[in-house]
GROMACS .gro file of C-alpha atoms in nm:
model
   84
    1MET     CA    1   0.905   0.686   0.282
    2ILE     CA    2   0.574   0.700   0.466
    3LEU     CA    3   0.299   0.448   0.394
    4GLU     CA    4  -0.057   0.518   0.504
    5ILE     CA    5  -0.335   0.262   0.455
    6ILE     CA    6  -0.693   0.382   0.511
    7THR     CA    7  -1.033   0.211   0.465
    8PRO     CA    8  -1.374   0.372   0.499
    9ASP     CA    9  -1.396   0.221   0.850
   10LYS     CA   10  -1.049   0.292   1.000
   11ASN     CA   11  -0.686   0.387   0.963
   12VAL     CA   12  -0.512   0.052   0.916
   13PHE     CA   13  -0.143   0.150   0.914
   14LYS     CA   14   0.089   0.452   0.908
   15GLY     CA   15   0.465   0.427   0.926
   16GLU     CA   16   0.807   0.436   0.763
   17VAL     CA   17   0.869   0.164   0.504
   18SER     CA   18   1.139   0.085   0.249
   19VAL     CA   19   0.928  -0.077  -0.024
   20VAL     CA   20   0.556  -0.137  -0.099
   21THR     CA   21   0.429  -0.405  -0.339
   22LEU     CA   22   0.073  -0.356  -0.460
   23PRO     CA   23  -0.190  -0.547  -0.662
   24GLY     CA   24  -0.257  -0.317  -0.962
   25LYS     CA   25  -0.546  -0.369  -1.205
   26ASN     CA   26  -0.286  -0.466  -1.473
   27GLY     CA   27  -0.055  -0.663  -1.249
   28GLU     CA   28   0.161  -0.627  -0.936
   29PHE     CA   29   0.389  -0.320  -0.900
   30GLN     CA   30   0.638  -0.183  -0.646
   31ILE     CA   31   0.697   0.160  -0.499
   32LEU     CA   32   1.043   0.257  -0.372
   33LYS     CA   33   1.179   0.573  -0.215
   34ASP     CA   34   1.181   0.877  -0.450
   35HIS     CA   35   0.920   0.719  -0.684
   36ALA     CA   36   0.762   0.957  -0.938
   37PRO     CA   37   0.418   1.092  -0.850
   38LEU     CA   38   0.148   0.840  -0.937
   39VAL     CA   39  -0.224   0.775  -0.902
   40SER     CA   40  -0.351   0.423  -0.981
   41THR     CA   41  -0.635   0.181  -0.909
   42LEU     CA   42  -0.584  -0.136  -0.712
   43ALA     CA   43  -0.727  -0.482  -0.766
   44LYS     CA   44  -0.803  -0.733  -0.494
   45GLY     CA   45  -0.478  -0.889  -0.379
   46ASN     CA   46  -0.184  -0.882  -0.148
   47LEU     CA   47  -0.024  -0.554  -0.039
   48THR     CA   48   0.318  -0.614   0.108
   49TYR     CA   49   0.544  -0.362   0.283
   50ASP     CA   50   0.889  -0.388   0.437
   51GLN     CA   51   0.996  -0.219   0.758
   52GLY     CA   52   1.369  -0.291   0.803
   53SER     CA   53   1.403  -0.669   0.809
   54LYS     CA   54   1.028  -0.722   0.881
   55SER     CA   55   0.777  -0.777   0.601
   56GLU     CA   56   0.396  -0.750   0.643
   57THR     CA   57   0.124  -0.862   0.403
   58LEU     CA   58  -0.239  -0.745   0.392
   59LEU     CA   59  -0.516  -0.853   0.158
   60VAL     CA   60  -0.682  -0.541   0.009
   61ASP     CA   61  -1.015  -0.553  -0.168
   62GLY     CA   62  -0.941  -0.295  -0.436
   63GLY     CA   63  -0.900   0.079  -0.399
   64VAL     CA   64  -0.677   0.369  -0.509
   65ILE     CA   65  -0.314   0.459  -0.448
   66GLU     CA   66  -0.150   0.802  -0.458
   67VAL     CA   67   0.228   0.847  -0.446
   68SER     CA   68   0.374   1.194  -0.393
   69ASP     CA   69   0.686   1.331  -0.216
   70ASN     CA   70   0.784   0.997  -0.058
   71LYS     CA   71   0.435   0.939   0.082
   72VAL     CA   72   0.227   0.643  -0.034
   73LEU     CA   73  -0.143   0.679   0.043
   74VAL     CA   74  -0.359   0.368  -0.004
   75LEU     CA   75  -0.733   0.421   0.006
   76ALA     CA   76  -0.855   0.060   0.022
   77GLU     CA   77  -1.215  -0.059  -0.015
   78ALA     CA   78  -1.144  -0.305   0.267
   79VAL     CA   79  -0.851  -0.484   0.428
   80LEU     CA   80  -0.905  -0.856   0.484
   81ASP     CA   81  -0.684  -1.131   0.633
   82ALA     CA   82  -0.371  -1.189   0.426
   83GLU     CA   83  -0.372  -1.476   0.179
   84ALA     CA   84  -0.149  -1.771   0.265
   0.00000   0.00000   0.00000
């Protein structure tokens, strides 16, 4: 599936991923290939995505996510350095 992360300032990431883990307002949740359509708000927290055997983590400062047709669009308020 395709993950695209955008902030008001820039396009942060766009690429093929196998799983995305997000900080939801009511707790962490995951998106896998063929996920049902979804629109949700995000809390401040770690967004993690896997590309093959590589995993990347970004700290997002809230935002909105839309999932449709194997595309995950993250409209983040801001992307900060990842938490340790």
